[in-house]
Amino acid sequence: MTDRKLKSQSQEDGAEGPDGGWGWVLVVALFVSTSLVFGLMRGLGIFFVEFVQYFEESAQAISWISSIGLAAQQFFSPLGAALCNAYNTRLVVMTGGFLSGLGLILASQATCLVHLYFTMGIISGLGWGLVFTPMVATVMANFTRRRALAVGLGFSSIGLSSFAFNPLFQLLVETYAWRGALLILGGLSLNIMACGALIQPECHSKASTKVDSQSRSSRPDLLQRVSSYLEVSLLCERPYLTYALGVTLLNFGYFVPYFHLVAHSRQVGFSEYRAAFIMSAAGVTDIFGRIASGWFSDLGHFRVVHLLTLWTVLAGVFIMLLSVSSWTGSYAVMIVISLLYGFCSGALTSMVFAVVPMIMGVERMMGGLGLLQLIESCAGLLGTPLSGWLRDMTGNYTASFVVAGSFVLLGSLTMTTLPHYFSCAEPPPPQRPVFVDNSETLNLELGQKDGCPSEFNHQTVGQRESTH
Amino acid sequence: MYTTETVGPTPTPLAPVSTLPTNTKSVHLTGDNKIENVELLNPVNLSLECIWSGNQNKQPNITGYWRKGGVDIQDSRVPVDPENQQYKLKRVFNIVSEEHLGNYTCVFENEAELDFILAVPRIGEKREKPIVSYVGDFVVLTCKMEDNKPVPRTWNWFKNNGTDKASEDLQIIFDEQLFEAQRYDITIDGRNTKLMVKDVSISDSGVYHCAAVYNISTSTSKMQLKVITIWEPLKPFLGILIEVVILVTAILIYERNHSKKKKAEAVRPVHEELNQKPEDAVVQPHHRAVLHALVETQALCAPQQVLPGVIGVRFH
């Protein structure tokens, strides 16, 4: 009887528990916070026109605002991950929510463009960085069998919120002008704090085990602690580097259709309305792709890495076909390819995150995700200007799309070089050599009695072998 | 040199007819076209011609005449004989000032007719929704003539006196006696014009007109400015703020109650097991690890809830 009570205690303490329960509440929190981060970022285009008119600046100067915001979000991701490892995830996410709201509220009082760069760009970007990676990592840590589905459901909010936010933002700007609209958006962003409050404090405290292990082995140097929080050691591991390279190549090509598809359709000769509809079609199937691929991968018929390769190859092919199919001039063909592309693009997004714990283990996921965001940010920043430059050189978008598609294919090829790629069964994730103290041994024993899914058993077996 | 112009009829001296340029508009009546738009900027001798191909009746002569604004033009009735199976009706109009603009109709009596609408170029973009600005802020109102339309000679801005009055109450903004020149800034750049109103107040709300001035007349467009205070958006913002505070507090309270219950449940059996054998207060290694875990948990999650009883037990 005691064992059962203690087991329930450890289930609450241990984040690598079974699926469901509070995990689904966290999925809702991820849904809301992702829509308030990325959905909001995508909707900022509506303020673009207002800013150009008010500040009398060029379009390029204004578009730097969202560039700085996105770059800040990705740049500060490792910081958010490190802070979660050092302190409390809940506190970090709530702080991030507060900062993102604060940035927008301050932006509503801006009197020059630099104010906007600083408030909407850096402060809000910092806030978003502190929110996104911790939320994703927390949700993934709370699921094992249904991980991809949970993440897919959470990310489906991006597409849905784009639909909802565009008319909403338009209404806000028409009623309150951009200042009032930004103020209200800041208020909406503060809801991320409520999402953060839903995260339960990690009671099996990663921080203590890290610090303990460090203090028993050597003097806890500040640099050592910081590097362990940031999981810098991951950068020395080949699987992680391979994966990071693959994701970087993927990001070179991934964003190109989102930026250039409408312009490409218009150039082919379709009207404004039809071109926008092609983009919307991709957006709709994107939502379904995220959820469906998450559900399908959790069924377990295929390995997550294989599914990821499948979706990236298909996405790359469809990106290339998007430009080639425009030669036929047929609207129906472009719509079909766009629908298929949207589905694959959404599908691969879920997989990209679900593969991460397979490569580095659930413990190091937080820091690993943070570093991954930072690395892929460079590709995201460079990819679109590159395709724009290609378009300027060749006069149409065919070259840009073909190059983008080939980058995506190259990324998927890189991922085939991951270790144990061609084996049919899931290999055990690599272990961080940890000096395990007795409390953890107890958790492991209980974990095995639970009958947890095989992955967790792999971990427990590995850790027990390392300690005994 | 800047000259003030008003919208009403001006007693400008008529230019001699012979020095005016001539322009011709010739249209075939097909049955589908009913209206022909003619853009005019300058005074001109406009020659309008209607050509009709006839119908099955093939009448020998038809009466043709002109109408302006729905009213028959005197002495415009002429008999029209077909040449090469085409009926032609032509008349030269002296278009000099605004009252000469309007709707001219050529009529083949009881058979066909066509409208010529003579007007200055229209300002294309019309902003339907009001422009919103805040008290103390500045606002920029713009007007633009499309690129395919001719450049106006200059632009004028007008403001309605009062809220919903008619156009007669328009006052030109650049008149320094009526308006404070420091608060208004007009820039004119060919096809574009901007009116910047600085330090707006509630009384600046209303309808503004921009007028593109051509030699023959002016073309106007209007927009509405609405000035609000910061309280307008602050109301929904405070509503959202309150909602966030309530949500966060509710979640934290719920979790505190929930975890209190769970911890109470978890610790009780350990207490019971320990209390069962008071004489043998040696803690089993199994229990030791459990207690270690529990204490650590307590210390990290809720430092103020350290279980007093557990600490007191003697460890072996």
XYZ file of N, CA and C in Angstrom, chain B residues 34-129:
288
model
N -23.896 52.618 -72.814
C -24.863 53.660 -72.559
C -24.212 54.923 -72.035
N -22.989 54.770 -71.469
C -22.328 55.910 -70.817
C -20.893 56.002 -71.283
N -20.451 57.194 -71.563
C -19.051 57.441 -71.907
C -18.521 58.504 -70.958
N -17.440 58.174 -70.220
C -16.860 59.137 -69.294
C -15.782 59.948 -69.985
N -15.865 61.240 -69.836
C -14.856 62.104 -70.435
C -14.211 62.935 -69.338
N -12.878 62.799 -69.203
C -12.173 63.584 -68.187
C -11.650 64.854 -68.797
N -11.918 65.970 -68.148
C -11.446 67.252 -68.651
C -10.697 67.988 -67.570
N -9.586 68.639 -67.962
C -8.884 69.456 -66.981
C -8.983 70.931 -67.344
N -8.859 71.197 -68.614
C -8.731 72.587 -69.060
C -9.925 72.966 -69.915
N -10.162 74.278 -69.992
C -11.225 74.715 -70.906
C -10.906 74.251 -72.333
N -11.939 73.794 -73.014
C -11.704 73.183 -74.321
C -12.956 73.308 -75.184
N -12.770 73.331 -76.496
C -13.894 73.183 -77.419
C -14.070 71.708 -77.667
N -15.065 71.138 -77.052
C -15.215 69.694 -77.144
C -16.247 69.346 -78.222
N -15.815 68.521 -79.147
C -16.714 68.092 -80.212
C -17.148 66.668 -79.909
N -18.452 66.485 -79.676
C -18.965 65.157 -79.363
C -19.702 64.594 -80.573
N -19.423 63.373 -80.902
C -20.036 62.755 -82.075
C -20.605 61.388 -81.722
N -21.828 61.152 -82.131
C -22.444 59.841 -81.944
C -22.681 59.196 -83.308
N -22.290 57.963 -83.457
C -22.473 57.251 -84.725
C -23.360 56.036 -84.465
N -24.425 55.947 -85.220
C -25.360 54.842 -85.031
C -25.514 54.080 -86.340
N -25.463 52.731 -86.232
C -25.485 51.930 -87.455
C -26.886 51.625 -87.943
N -27.853 52.146 -87.294
C -29.213 51.905 -87.787
C -29.741 50.542 -87.369
N -31.007 50.293 -87.768
C -31.584 48.969 -87.481
C -32.337 48.477 -88.711
N -33.218 47.474 -88.500
C -33.840 46.832 -89.664
C -34.748 47.790 -90.442
N -35.216 48.806 -89.731
C -36.221 49.639 -90.399
C -35.643 50.464 -91.553
N -34.414 50.877 -91.399
C -33.733 51.644 -92.438
C -34.546 52.877 -92.843
N -34.842 53.671 -91.813
C -35.641 54.857 -92.115
C -34.796 55.867 -92.881
N -35.417 56.648 -93.713
C -34.674 57.604 -94.540
C -34.111 58.756 -93.712
N -34.950 59.356 -92.876
C -34.384 60.428 -92.072
C -34.882 60.325 -90.643
N -33.985 60.662 -89.736
C -34.268 60.586 -88.305
C -33.935 61.942 -87.713
N -34.667 62.332 -86.688
C -34.331 63.572 -85.991
C -33.367 63.256 -84.858
N -32.303 64.039 -84.783
C -31.372 63.855 -83.672
C -31.271 65.152 -82.882
N -31.109 65.068 -81.574
C -30.951 66.278 -80.765
C -30.092 65.962 -79.550
N -29.765 66.998 -78.814
C -28.891 66.858 -77.625
C -29.621 67.302 -76.383
N -29.250 66.641 -75.293
C -29.776 67.026 -73.980
C -28.607 67.324 -73.068
N -28.803 68.282 -72.147
C -27.804 68.474 -71.100
C -28.498 68.378 -69.762
N -28.014 67.460 -68.938
C -28.600 67.305 -67.622
C -30.067 66.923 -67.695
N -30.473 66.206 -68.764
C -31.848 65.783 -68.890
C -32.740 66.805 -69.574
N -32.223 68.015 -69.819
C -33.045 69.067 -70.431
C -32.629 69.236 -71.891
N -33.597 69.267 -72.784
C -33.283 69.430 -74.202
C -32.547 70.743 -74.433
N -31.498 70.641 -75.264
C -30.759 71.854 -75.617
C -31.520 72.543 -76.762
N -31.727 73.841 -76.611
C -32.455 74.582 -77.642
C -31.704 74.529 -78.950
N -32.447 74.542 -79.997
C -31.896 74.608 -81.358
C -30.930 73.484 -81.659
N -31.116 72.376 -81.033
C -30.170 71.301 -81.323
C -30.781 70.237 -82.221
N -32.099 70.421 -82.567
C -32.729 69.400 -83.390
C -32.276 69.512 -84.831
N -31.761 68.406 -85.323
C -31.357 68.383 -86.739
C -31.809 67.081 -87.372
N -32.130 67.121 -88.645
C -32.441 65.852 -89.311
C -31.144 65.140 -89.666
N -31.181 63.852 -89.531
C -29.964 63.062 -89.782
C -30.234 62.121 -90.938
N -29.397 62.255 -91.991
C -29.518 61.332 -93.115
C -28.408 60.294 -93.047
N -28.772 59.110 -93.383
C -27.728 58.071 -93.313
C -26.706 58.202 -94.435
N -25.415 58.132 -94.075
C -24.356 58.043 -95.078
C -23.667 56.711 -94.892
N -23.562 55.949 -95.948
C -22.972 54.602 -95.868
C -23.615 53.787 -94.749
N -24.920 53.858 -94.629
C -25.683 53.137 -93.618
C -25.305 53.523 -92.195
N -24.802 54.714 -91.968
C -24.491 55.188 -90.631
C -25.142 56.539 -90.409
N -25.724 56.698 -89.236
C -26.302 57.973 -88.853
C -25.309 58.694 -87.945
N -24.940 59.915 -88.297
C -23.968 60.635 -87.465
C -24.598 61.892 -86.894
N -24.329 62.107 -85.603
C -24.820 63.311 -84.932
C -23.632 63.948 -84.235
N -23.362 65.206 -84.582
C -22.156 65.833 -84.040
C -22.461 67.249 -83.611
N -21.819 67.659 -82.470
C -22.008 69.025 -82.015
C -20.779 69.468 -81.254
N -20.466 70.714 -81.364
C -19.301 71.267 -80.655
C -19.784 72.024 -79.430
N -19.193 71.685 -78.295
C -19.572 72.349 -77.056
C -18.403 73.175 -76.542
N -18.730 74.292 -75.992
C -17.731 75.191 -75.443
C -17.647 74.946 -73.933
N -16.655 74.158 -73.532
C -16.536 73.799 -72.112
C -15.481 74.701 -71.489
N -15.924 75.594 -70.645
C -14.991 76.585 -70.097
C -14.911 76.508 -68.587
N -16.069 76.354 -67.977
C -16.026 76.368 -66.512
C -16.916 75.256 -65.969
N -17.082 75.281 -64.682
C -17.698 74.127 -64.034
C -19.149 73.922 -64.453
N -19.873 75.021 -64.721
C -21.283 74.792 -65.050
C -21.451 74.138 -66.413
N -20.385 74.112 -67.199
C -20.474 73.441 -68.490
C -20.248 71.939 -68.376
N -19.762 71.504 -67.217
C -19.582 70.059 -67.038
C -20.924 69.422 -66.725
N -21.006 68.155 -66.959
C -22.252 67.480 -66.602
C -22.534 66.333 -67.539
N -23.794 66.043 -67.644
C -24.256 64.886 -68.402
C -24.848 65.368 -69.733
N -24.160 65.052 -70.854
C -24.659 65.406 -72.176
C -25.149 64.146 -72.860
N -26.310 64.207 -73.463
C -26.862 63.025 -74.117
C -27.136 63.326 -75.586
N -26.659 62.422 -76.452
C -27.054 62.543 -77.856
C -28.207 61.575 -78.078
N -29.241 62.059 -78.757
C -30.450 61.236 -78.909
C -30.806 61.106 -80.382
N -30.938 59.876 -80.821
C -31.581 59.610 -82.123
C -33.018 59.303 -81.791
N -33.915 60.192 -82.188
C -35.268 60.176 -81.647
C -35.947 58.826 -81.756
N -36.381 58.345 -80.613
C -37.099 57.083 -80.485
C -36.269 55.850 -80.851
N -34.976 56.033 -81.044
C -34.185 54.872 -81.475
C -33.065 54.547 -80.498
N -32.151 55.498 -80.309
C -31.012 55.184 -79.435
C -30.465 56.450 -78.826
N -29.745 56.324 -77.746
C -29.130 57.482 -77.124
C -27.904 57.079 -76.326
N -27.040 58.061 -76.100
C -25.804 57.785 -75.361
C -25.482 58.969 -74.466
N -25.012 58.667 -73.236
C -24.650 59.732 -72.294
C -23.154 59.989 -72.327
N -22.775 61.245 -72.414
C -21.375 61.643 -72.186
C -21.320 62.328 -70.837
N -20.517 61.795 -69.949
C -20.388 62.431 -68.638
C -19.074 63.205 -68.624
N -19.179 64.513 -68.615
C -17.995 65.369 -68.613
C -17.696 65.741 -67.168
N -16.466 65.395 -66.725
C -16.126 65.682 -65.326
C -14.624 65.807 -65.173
N -14.228 66.385 -64.046
C -12.803 66.392 -63.699
C -12.426 64.988 -63.232
N -11.139 64.643 -63.280
C -10.736 63.313 -62.805
C -11.159 63.101 -61.359
N -11.678 61.930 -61.097
C -12.128 61.637 -59.737
C -10.976 61.120 -58.905
N -10.975 61.466 -57.648
C -9.972 60.904 -56.729
C -10.406 59.482 -56.422
N -9.529 58.513 -56.750
C -9.922 57.107 -56.708
C -10.164 56.550 -55.326
N -9.104 56.572 -54.478
C -9.232 55.869 -53.188
C -10.100 56.670 -52.252
N -11.133 56.032 -51.768
C -11.972 56.680 -50.779
C -11.882 55.883 -49.484
N -11.504 56.550 -48.431
C -11.392 55.852 -47.163
C -12.764 55.845 -46.500
N -13.366 54.667 -46.388
C -14.710 54.577 -45.840
C -14.710 54.735 -44.332
N -13.742 54.039 -43.673
C -13.762 54.061 -42.219
C -13.124 55.361 -41.725
